[in-house]
Short mmCIF file of C-alpha atoms in Angstrom, two decimals:
data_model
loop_
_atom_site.label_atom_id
_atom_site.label_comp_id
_atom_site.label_asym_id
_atom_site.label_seq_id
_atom_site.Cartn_x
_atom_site.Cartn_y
_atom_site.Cartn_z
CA UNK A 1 -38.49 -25.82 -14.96
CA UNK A 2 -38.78 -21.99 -13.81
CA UNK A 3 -41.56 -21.41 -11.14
CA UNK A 4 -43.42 -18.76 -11.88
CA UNK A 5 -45.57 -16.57 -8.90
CA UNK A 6 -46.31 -18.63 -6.14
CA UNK A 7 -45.42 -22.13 -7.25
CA UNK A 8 -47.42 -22.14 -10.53
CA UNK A 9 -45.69 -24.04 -12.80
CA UNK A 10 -45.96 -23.77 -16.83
CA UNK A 11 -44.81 -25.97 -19.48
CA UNK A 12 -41.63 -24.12 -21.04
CA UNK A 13 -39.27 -24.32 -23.62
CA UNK A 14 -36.59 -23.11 -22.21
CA UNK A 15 -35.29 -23.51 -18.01
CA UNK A 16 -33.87 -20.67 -16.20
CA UNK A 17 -30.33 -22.74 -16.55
CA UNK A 18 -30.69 -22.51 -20.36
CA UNK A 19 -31.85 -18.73 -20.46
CA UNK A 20 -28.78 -18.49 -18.33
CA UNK A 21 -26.76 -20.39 -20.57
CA UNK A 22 -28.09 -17.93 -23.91
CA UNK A 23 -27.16 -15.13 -21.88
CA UNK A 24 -23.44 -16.47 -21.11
CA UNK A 25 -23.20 -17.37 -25.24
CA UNK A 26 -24.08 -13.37 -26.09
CA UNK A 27 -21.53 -12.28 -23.74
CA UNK A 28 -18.75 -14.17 -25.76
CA UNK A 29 -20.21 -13.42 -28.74
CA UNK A 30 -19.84 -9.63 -27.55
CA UNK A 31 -16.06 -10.14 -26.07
CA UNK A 32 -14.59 -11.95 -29.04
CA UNK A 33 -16.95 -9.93 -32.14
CA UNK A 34 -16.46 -6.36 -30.55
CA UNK A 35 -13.37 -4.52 -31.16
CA UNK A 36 -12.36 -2.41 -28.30
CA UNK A 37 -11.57 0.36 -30.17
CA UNK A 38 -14.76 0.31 -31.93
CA UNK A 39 -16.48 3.93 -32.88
CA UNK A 40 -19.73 2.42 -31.77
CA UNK A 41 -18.29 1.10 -28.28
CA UNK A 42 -16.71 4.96 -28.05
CA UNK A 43 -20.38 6.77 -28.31
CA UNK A 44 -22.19 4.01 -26.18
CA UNK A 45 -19.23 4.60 -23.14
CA UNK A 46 -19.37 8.64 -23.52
CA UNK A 47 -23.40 8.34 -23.91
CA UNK A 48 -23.23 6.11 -20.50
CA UNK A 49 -21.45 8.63 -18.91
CA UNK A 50 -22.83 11.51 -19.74
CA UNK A 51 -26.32 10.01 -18.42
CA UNK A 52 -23.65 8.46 -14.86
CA UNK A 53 -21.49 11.10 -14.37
CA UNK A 54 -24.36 13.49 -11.78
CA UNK A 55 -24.63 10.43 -10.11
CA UNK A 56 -20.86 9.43 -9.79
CA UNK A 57 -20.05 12.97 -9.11
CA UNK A 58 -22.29 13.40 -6.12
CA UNK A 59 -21.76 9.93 -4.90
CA UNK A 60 -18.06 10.75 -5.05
CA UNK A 61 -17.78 13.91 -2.90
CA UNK A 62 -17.94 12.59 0.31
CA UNK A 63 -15.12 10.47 -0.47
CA UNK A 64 -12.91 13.05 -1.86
CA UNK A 65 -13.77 15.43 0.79
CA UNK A 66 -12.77 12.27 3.15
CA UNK A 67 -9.51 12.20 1.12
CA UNK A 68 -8.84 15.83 0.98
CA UNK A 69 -9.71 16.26 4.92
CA UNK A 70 -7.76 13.01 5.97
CA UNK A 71 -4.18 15.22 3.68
CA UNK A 72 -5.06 17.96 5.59
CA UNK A 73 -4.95 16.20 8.80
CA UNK A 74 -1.93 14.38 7.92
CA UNK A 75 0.05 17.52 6.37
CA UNK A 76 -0.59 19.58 9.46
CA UNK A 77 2.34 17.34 11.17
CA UNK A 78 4.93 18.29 9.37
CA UNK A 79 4.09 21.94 8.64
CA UNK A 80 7.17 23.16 9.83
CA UNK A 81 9.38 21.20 8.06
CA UNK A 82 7.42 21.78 4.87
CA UNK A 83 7.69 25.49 5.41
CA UNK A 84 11.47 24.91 5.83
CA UNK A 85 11.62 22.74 2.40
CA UNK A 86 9.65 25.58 0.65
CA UNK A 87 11.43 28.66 1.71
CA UNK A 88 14.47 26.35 0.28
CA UNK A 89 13.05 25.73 -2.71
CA UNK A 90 11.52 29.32 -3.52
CA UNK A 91 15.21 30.84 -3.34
CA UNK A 92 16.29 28.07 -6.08
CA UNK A 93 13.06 29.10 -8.16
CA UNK A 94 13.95 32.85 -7.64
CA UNK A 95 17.18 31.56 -10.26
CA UNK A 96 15.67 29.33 -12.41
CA UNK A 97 12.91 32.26 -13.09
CA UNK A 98 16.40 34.52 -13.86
CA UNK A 99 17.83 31.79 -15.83
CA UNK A 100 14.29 31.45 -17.89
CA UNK A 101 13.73 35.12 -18.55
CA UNK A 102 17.65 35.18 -19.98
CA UNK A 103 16.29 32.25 -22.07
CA UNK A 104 13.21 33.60 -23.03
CA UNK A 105 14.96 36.78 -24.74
CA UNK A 106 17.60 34.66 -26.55
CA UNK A 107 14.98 32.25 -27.87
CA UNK A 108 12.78 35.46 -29.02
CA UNK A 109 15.89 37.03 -30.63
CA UNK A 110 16.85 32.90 -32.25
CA UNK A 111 13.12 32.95 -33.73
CA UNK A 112 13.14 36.43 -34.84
CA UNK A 113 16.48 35.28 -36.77
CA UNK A 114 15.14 32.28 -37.92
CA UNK A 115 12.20 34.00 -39.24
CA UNK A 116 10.09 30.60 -37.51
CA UNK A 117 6.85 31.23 -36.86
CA UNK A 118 4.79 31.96 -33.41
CA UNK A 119 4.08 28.95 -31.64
CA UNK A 120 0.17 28.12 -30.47
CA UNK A 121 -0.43 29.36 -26.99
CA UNK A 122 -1.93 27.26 -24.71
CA UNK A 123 -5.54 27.28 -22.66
CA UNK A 124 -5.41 25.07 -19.77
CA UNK A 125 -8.99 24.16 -18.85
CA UNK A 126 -9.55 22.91 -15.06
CA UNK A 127 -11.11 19.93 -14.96
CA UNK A 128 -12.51 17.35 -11.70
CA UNK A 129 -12.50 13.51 -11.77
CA UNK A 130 -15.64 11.86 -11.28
CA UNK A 131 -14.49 8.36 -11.82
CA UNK A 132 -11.27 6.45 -11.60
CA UNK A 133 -11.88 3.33 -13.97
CA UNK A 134 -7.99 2.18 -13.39
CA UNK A 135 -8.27 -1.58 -12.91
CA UNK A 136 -5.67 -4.73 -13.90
CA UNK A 137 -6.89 -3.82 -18.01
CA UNK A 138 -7.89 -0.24 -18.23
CA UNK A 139 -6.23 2.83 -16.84
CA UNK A 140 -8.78 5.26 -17.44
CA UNK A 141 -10.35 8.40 -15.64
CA UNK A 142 -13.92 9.90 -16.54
CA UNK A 143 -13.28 14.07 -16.43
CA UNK A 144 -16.47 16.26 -15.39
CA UNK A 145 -16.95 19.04 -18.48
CA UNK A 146 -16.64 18.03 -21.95
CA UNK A 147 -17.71 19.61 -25.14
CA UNK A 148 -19.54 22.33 -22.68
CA UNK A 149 -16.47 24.20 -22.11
CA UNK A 150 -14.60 23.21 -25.26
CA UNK A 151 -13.15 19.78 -24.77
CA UNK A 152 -12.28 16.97 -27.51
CA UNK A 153 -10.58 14.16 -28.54
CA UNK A 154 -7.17 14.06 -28.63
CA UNK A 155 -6.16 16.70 -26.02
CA UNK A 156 -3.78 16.67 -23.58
CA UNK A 157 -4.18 16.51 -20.14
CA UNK A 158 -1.31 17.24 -17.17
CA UNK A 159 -1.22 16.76 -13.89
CA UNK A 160 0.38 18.82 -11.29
CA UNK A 161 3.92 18.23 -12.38
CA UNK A 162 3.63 17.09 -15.71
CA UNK A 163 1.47 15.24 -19.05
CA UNK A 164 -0.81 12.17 -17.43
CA UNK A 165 -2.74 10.99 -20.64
CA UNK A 166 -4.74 12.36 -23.39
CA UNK A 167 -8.71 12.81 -24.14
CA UNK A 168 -9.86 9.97 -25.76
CA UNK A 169 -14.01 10.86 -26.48
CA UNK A 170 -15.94 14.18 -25.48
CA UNK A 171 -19.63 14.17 -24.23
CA UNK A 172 -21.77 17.02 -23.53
CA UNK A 173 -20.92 16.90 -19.83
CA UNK A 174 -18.02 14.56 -19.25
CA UNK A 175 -14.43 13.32 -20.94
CA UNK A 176 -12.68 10.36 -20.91
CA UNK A 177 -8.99 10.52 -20.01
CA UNK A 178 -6.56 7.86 -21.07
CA UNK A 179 -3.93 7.45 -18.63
CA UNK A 180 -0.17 7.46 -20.15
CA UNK A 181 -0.25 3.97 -18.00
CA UNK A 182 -2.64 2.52 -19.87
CA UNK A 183 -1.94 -0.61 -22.57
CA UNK A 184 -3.33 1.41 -25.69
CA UNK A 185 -1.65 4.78 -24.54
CA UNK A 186 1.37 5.95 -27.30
CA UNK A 187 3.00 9.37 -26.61
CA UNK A 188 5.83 10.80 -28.95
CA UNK A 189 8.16 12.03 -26.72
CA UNK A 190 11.89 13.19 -26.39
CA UNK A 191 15.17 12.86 -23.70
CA UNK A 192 15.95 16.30 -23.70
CA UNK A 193 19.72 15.50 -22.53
CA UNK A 194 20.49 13.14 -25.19
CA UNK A 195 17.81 14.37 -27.74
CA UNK A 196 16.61 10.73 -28.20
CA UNK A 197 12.84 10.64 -29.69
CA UNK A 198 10.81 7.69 -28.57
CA UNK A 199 7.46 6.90 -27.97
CA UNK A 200 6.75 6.06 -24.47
CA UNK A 201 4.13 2.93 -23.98
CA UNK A 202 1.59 2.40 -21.38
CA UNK A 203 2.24 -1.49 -19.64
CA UNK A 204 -1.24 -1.24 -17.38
CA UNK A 205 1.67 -0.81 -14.44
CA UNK A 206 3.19 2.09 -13.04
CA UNK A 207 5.86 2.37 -15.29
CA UNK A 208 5.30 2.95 -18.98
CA UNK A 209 7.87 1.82 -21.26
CA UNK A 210 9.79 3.46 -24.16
CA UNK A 211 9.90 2.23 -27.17
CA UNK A 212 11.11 2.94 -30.86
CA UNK A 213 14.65 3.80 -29.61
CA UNK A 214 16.80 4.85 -32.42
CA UNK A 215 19.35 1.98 -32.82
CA UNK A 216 22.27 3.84 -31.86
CA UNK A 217 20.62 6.28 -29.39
CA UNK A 218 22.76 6.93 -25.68
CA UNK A 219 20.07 7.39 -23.51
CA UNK A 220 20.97 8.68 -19.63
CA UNK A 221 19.55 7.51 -16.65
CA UNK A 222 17.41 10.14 -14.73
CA UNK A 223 16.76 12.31 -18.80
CA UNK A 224 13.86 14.16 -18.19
CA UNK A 225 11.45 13.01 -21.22
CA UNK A 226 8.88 16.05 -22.70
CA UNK A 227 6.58 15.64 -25.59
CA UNK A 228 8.17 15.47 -28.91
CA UNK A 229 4.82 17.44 -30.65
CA UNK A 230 4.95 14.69 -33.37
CA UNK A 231 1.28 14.00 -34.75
CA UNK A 232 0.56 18.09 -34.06
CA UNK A 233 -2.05 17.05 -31.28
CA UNK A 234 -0.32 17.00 -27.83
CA UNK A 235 1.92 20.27 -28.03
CA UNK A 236 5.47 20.06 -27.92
CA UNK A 237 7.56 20.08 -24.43
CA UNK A 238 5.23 19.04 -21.73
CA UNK A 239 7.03 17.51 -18.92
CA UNK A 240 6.53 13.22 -18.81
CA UNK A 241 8.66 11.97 -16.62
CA UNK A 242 12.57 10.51 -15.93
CA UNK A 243 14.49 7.72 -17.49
CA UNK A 244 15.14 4.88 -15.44
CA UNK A 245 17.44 2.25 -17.50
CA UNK A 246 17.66 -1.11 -17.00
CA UNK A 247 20.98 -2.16 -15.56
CA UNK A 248 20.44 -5.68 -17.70
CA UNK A 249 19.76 -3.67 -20.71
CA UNK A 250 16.19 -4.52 -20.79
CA UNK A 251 13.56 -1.71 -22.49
CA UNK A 252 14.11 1.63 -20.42
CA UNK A 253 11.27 2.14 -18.29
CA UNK A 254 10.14 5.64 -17.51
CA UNK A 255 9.17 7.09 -13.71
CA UNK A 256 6.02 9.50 -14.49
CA UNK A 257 5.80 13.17 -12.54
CA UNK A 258 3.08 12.78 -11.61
CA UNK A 259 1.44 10.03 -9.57
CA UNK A 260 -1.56 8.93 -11.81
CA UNK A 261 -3.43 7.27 -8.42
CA UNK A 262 -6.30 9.19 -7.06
CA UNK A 263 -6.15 11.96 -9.67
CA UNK A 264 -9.08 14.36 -8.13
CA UNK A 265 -8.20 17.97 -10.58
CA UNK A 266 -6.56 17.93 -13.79
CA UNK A 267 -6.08 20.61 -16.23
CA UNK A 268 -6.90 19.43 -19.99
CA UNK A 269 -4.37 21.61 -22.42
CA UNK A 270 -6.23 23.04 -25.19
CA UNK A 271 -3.70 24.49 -28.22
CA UNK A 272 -4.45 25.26 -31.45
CA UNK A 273 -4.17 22.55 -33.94
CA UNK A 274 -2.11 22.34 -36.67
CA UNK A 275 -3.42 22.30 -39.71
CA UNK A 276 -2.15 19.58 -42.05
CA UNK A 277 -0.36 20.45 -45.01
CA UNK A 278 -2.54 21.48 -48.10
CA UNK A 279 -3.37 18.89 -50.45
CA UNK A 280 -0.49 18.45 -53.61
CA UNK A 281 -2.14 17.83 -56.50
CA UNK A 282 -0.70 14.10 -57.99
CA UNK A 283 -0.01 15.43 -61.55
CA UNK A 284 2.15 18.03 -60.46
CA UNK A 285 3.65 15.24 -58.38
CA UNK A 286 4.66 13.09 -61.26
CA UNK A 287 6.05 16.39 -63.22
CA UNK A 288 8.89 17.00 -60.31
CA UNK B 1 -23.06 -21.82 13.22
CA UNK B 2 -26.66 -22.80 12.36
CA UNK B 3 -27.57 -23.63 8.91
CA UNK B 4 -28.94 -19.97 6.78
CA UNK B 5 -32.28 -21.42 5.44
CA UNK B 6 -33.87 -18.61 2.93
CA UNK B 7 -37.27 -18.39 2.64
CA UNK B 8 -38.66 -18.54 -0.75
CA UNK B 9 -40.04 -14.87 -1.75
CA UNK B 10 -41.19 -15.33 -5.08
CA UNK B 11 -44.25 -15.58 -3.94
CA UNK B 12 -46.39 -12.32 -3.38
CA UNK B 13 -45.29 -11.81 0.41
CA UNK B 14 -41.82 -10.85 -0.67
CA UNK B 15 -43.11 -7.40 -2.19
CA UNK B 16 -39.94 -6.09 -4.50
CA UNK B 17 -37.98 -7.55 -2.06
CA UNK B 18 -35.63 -10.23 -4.74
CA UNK B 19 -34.67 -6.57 -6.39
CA UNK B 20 -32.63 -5.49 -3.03
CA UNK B 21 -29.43 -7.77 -4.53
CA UNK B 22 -29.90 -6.36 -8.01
CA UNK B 23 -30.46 -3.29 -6.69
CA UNK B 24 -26.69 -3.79 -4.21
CA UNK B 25 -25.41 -4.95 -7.47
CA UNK B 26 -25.99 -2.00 -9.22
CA UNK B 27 -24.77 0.14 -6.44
CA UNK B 28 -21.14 -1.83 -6.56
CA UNK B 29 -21.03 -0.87 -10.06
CA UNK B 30 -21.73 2.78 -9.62
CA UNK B 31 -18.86 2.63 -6.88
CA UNK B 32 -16.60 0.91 -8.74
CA UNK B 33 -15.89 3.89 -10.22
CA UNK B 34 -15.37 6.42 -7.67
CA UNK B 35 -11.84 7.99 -7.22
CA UNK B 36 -11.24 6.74 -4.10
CA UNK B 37 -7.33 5.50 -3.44
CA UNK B 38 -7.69 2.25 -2.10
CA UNK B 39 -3.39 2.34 -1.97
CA UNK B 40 -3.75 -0.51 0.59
CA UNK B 41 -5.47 -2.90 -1.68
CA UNK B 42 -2.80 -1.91 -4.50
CA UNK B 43 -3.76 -3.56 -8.02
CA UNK B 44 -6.39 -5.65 -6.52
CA UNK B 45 -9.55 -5.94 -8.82
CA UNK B 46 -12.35 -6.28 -5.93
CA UNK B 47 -14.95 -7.94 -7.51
CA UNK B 48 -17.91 -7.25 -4.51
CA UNK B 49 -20.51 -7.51 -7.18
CA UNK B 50 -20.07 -11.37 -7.37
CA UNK B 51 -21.84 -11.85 -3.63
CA UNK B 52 -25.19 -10.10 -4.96
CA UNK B 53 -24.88 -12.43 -7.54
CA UNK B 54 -24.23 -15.39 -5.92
CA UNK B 55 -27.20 -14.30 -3.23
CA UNK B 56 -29.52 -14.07 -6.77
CA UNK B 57 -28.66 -17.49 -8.20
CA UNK B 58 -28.43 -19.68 -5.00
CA UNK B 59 -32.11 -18.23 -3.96
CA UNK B 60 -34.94 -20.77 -3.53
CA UNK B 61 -36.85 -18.44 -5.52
CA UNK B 62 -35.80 -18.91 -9.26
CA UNK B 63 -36.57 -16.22 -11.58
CA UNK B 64 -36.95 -16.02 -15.12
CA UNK B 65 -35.58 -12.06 -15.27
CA UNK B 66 -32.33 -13.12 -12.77
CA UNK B 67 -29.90 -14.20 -15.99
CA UNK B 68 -31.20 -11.24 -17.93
CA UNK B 69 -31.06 -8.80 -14.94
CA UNK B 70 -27.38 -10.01 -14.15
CA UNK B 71 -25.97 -9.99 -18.06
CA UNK B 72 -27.50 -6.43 -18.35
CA UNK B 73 -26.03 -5.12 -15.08
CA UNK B 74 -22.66 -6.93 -16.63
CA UNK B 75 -23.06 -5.04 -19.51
CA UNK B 76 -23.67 -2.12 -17.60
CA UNK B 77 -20.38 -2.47 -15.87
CA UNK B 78 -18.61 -3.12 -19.11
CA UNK B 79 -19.75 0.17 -20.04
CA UNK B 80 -18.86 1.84 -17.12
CA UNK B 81 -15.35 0.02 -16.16
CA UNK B 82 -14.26 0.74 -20.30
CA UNK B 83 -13.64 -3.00 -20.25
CA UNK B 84 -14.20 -4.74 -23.60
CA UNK B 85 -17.82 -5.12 -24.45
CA UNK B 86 -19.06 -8.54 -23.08
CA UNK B 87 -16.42 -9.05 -20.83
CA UNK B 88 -17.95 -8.57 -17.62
CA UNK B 89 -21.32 -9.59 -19.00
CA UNK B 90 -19.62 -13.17 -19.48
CA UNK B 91 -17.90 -13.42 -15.60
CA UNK B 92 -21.20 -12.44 -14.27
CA UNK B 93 -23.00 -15.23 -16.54
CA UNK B 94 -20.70 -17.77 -15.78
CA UNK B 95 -20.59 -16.74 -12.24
CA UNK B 96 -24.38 -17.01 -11.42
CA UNK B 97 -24.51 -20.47 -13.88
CA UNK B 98 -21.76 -21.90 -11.54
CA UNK B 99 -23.95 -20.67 -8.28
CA UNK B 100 -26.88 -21.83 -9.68
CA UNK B 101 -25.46 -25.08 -10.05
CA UNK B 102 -24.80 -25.36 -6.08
CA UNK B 103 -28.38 -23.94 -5.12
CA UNK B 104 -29.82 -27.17 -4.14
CA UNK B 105 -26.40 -28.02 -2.45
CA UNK B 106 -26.67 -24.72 -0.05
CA UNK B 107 -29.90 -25.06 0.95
CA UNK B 108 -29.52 -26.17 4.44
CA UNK B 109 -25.72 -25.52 4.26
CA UNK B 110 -23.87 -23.59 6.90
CA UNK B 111 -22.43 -19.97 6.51
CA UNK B 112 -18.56 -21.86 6.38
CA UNK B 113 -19.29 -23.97 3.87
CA UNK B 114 -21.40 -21.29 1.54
CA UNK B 115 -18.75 -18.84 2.13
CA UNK B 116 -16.11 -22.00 0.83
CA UNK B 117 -17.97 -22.44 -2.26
CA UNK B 118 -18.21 -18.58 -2.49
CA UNK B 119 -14.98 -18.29 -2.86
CA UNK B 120 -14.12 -21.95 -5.06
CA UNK B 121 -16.68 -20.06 -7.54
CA UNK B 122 -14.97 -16.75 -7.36
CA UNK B 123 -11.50 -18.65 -7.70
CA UNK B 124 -12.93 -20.03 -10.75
CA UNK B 125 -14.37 -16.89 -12.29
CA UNK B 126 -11.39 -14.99 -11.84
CA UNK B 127 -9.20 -17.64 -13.29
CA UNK B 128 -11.80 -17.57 -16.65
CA UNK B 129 -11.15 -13.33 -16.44
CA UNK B 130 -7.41 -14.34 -16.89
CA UNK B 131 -8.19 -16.90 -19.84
CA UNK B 132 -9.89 -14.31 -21.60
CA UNK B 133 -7.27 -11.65 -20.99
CA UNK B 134 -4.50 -14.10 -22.37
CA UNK B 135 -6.75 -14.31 -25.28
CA UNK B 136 -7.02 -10.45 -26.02
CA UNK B 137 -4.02 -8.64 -27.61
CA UNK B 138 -5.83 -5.26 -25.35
CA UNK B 139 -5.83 -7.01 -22.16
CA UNK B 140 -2.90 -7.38 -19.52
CA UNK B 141 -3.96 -9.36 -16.51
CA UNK B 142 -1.28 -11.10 -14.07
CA UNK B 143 -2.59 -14.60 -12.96
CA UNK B 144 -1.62 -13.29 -9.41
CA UNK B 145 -3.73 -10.09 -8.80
CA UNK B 146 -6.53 -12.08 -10.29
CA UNK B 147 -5.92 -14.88 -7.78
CA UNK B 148 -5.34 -12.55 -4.70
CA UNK B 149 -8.21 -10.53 -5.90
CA UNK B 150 -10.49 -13.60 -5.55
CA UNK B 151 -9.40 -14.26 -1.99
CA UNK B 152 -9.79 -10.78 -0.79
CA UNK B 153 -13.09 -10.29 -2.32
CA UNK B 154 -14.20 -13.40 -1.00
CA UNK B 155 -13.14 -12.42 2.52
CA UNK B 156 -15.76 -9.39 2.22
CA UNK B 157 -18.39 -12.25 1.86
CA UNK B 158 -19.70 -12.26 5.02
CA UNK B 159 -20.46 -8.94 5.45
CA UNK B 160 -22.44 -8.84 2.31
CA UNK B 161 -24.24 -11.97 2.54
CA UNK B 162 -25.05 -11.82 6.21
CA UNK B 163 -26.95 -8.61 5.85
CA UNK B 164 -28.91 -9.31 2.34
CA UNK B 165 -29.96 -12.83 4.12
CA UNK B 166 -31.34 -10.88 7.50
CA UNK B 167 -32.77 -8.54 5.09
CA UNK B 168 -34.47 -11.02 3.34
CA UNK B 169 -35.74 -13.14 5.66
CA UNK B 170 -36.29 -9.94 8.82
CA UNK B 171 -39.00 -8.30 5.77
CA UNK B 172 -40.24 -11.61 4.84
CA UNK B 173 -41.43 -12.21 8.39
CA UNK B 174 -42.80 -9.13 9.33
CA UNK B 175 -44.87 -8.95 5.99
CA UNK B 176 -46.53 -12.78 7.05
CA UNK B 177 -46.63 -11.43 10.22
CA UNK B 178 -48.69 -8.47 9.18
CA UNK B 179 -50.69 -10.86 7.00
CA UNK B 180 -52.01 -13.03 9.50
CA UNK B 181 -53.33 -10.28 11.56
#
């Protein structure tokens, strides 16, 4: 029986073991009756870390001003070499940028032509990690700033290089990120080489997967893969990452831009959303 | 090594001193979720909140709030780690019912052979974490993290246990102390 206060004991009807034991029996009740995609789940999480994230943010900043200090240190070796590497690669971006302006005017004068109209521009909001939640089932990241300066559900959000995940719920003062490596992430994307759209699905590793591979699709090795657009959320042509096939023929995996590990700033991409197609009424449906 | 023999603090002497584990538990939580790159521990799910626990349920002190406090604080981190609702709240249950179990087995036990049943439990636990993910269609858990994670976390053991013990019984004995005089 459960002592209570110095070793006065009390007729009960239930030990701490069986308490214990109740406790255990919600907590499977919980795992196997709650969906995890469940809208309720959603507003608990982003309520939680609304009311966490001051406390994970300023519990995290010594360690990422460890991290940051510790790069510093470490870059500061080979700061000659780097300038070497960058001097190299500023004349090759000196051609690409001539190469892009040429494009730039042709595709203005193709749209003009076409008669196609403007596409959204883009707002790319700064944002800081406050919480890395990747673990063996969830590959997740909690964003500081949410609906405060205009975030929601369903935006995209890149990296340094290229796309890392999407919003998945907006709070007042945080967003949570799901990482393109997570199980439940599902991108539409494109091989811009062999024009091959796919969607690309999170394993919980490093490497997401693509799947939905038109039957008689020739994919390349090392295709660099860019948002497709499809679904009107995430815009179209956002760097992912390259092809890496399987030399067996197993499911082509794909090698992300950017390294989704100890994320600290991400930008989230806000673009106007397309609006969805009006309404056809079902009578003049039947008529055609 | 000479046997760790808690005192008892549920009595008034121990102050709020049973809610330092709870309180360490709590704390893991929080930092669970800091970005920090641990790239040397790779896909390793640490699980550091099972010593508080195990320090709560093999206490001579048995409290009526400890299940409550622990399935809350595992609901907590099922909030806070997005897994699915009632996963860690079950690990943690079935973690401090399997401690509780060995309470009046560790009792006059030495630190080697609580830190081997440390980590049989946490073996154990882990190994019910990868039941559970075979069981979800959301969940992808390989039996061999989960394994290795149990033996690393269990080899942070001692540095967890020794202090909340010294804690425990270092307060304990200067509050009698103060007592008597």
């Amino acid at each position: 029986m459960a002592k209570i206060g110095g070793g006065v004991s009390e007729t009960r009807f239930v030990s701490t073991t069986g308490i214990a034991l109740l406790c255990v029996l919600v907590g499977v009740l919980l795992l196997f009756s709650l969906p995890r995609d469940d809208p309720r789940v959603t507003q608990i999480r982003q309520a939680a870390f609304d009311v966490f994230m001051p406390i994970m943010d300023t519990l995290g900043r010594p360690f990422v001003a460890l991290r940051e200090t510790t790069l510093e240190v470490s870059e500061l070796g080979g700061l000659r070499d780097e300038n070497h590497r960058l001097l190299a690669e500023n004349q090759a971006l000196r051609l690409k940028i001539n190469e892009m302006t040429q494009s730039q005017f042709l595709m203005q004068q193709y749209r003009a032509l076409l008669d196609l109209p403007p596409e959204p521009g883009l707002e790319l909001l700064p944002v800081r990690v406050v919480a890395d939640l990747s673990s063996p089932f969830v590959k997740t990241l909690v964003a500081k700033g949410g609906e405060n300066i205009g975030i929601e559900a369903g935006l995209a959000v890149i990296g340094t290089n290229g796309l890392i995940g999407r919003v998945i719920s907006s709070g007042q003062q945080s967003s949570r990120i799901l990482l393109l490596t997570d199980f439940n992430s599902n991108i539409p994307v494109v091989a811009l080489a062999s024009d091959v759209h796919a969607i690309l699905a999170g394993r919980n590793n490093a490497s997401p997967e693509l799947q939905f591979i038109p039957r008689k699709a020739e994919l390349k090795d090392g295709d660099l893969l860019v948002t497709s657009g499809r679904g009107g959320r995430i815009p179209i042509g956002l760097p992912v990452g390259l092809l890496r096939l399987d030399a067996d023929g197993g499911v082509p995996k794909v090698e992300l831009l950017d390294d989704v590990k100890g994320l600290i700033h991400v930008r989230v991409v806000k673009s106007a959303q397309i609006e969805a197609p009006p309404d056809i009424d079902p009578s003049a449906r039947k008529g055609r | 090594m000479t046997p760790l023999r808690r005192p008892d603090v549920s009595a008034a002497d121990g102050g709020s001193l049973w809610l330092v584990p709870y309180a360490v538990l709590a704390g893991f939580i929080l930092l669970d979720g800091l970005p920090i790159d641990y790239q040397w521990l790779g896909r390793i799910e640490l699980g550091l909140y099972f010593v508080p626990i195990f320090f709560i349920a093999i206490s001579p002190s048995e409290r009526d709030f400890a299940p409550f406090g622990i399935i809350l604080l595992g609901l907590v981190n099922d909030v806070l780690s997005e897994a699915p609702i009632g996963y860690w709240t079950f690990l943690f249950g079935l973690f401090y019912l399997l401690a509780m179990g060995q309470r009046s087995l560790l009792q006059e036990a030495r630190l080697g052979a609580i830190w081997a049943n440390f980590l049989v439990l946490c073996v154990a636990t882990y190994l019910a974490g990868y039941f559970i993910g075979l069981l979800r269609a959301d969940m992808a858990i390989g039996l061999g993290v989960y394994f290795s994670s149990a033996f690393v976390t269990s080899l942070f053991f001692p540095l967890l246990y020794i202090p909340l013990a010294w804690l425990e019984t270092g307060a304990l004995s200067a509050s009698l102390l103060r007592r008597d005089e």
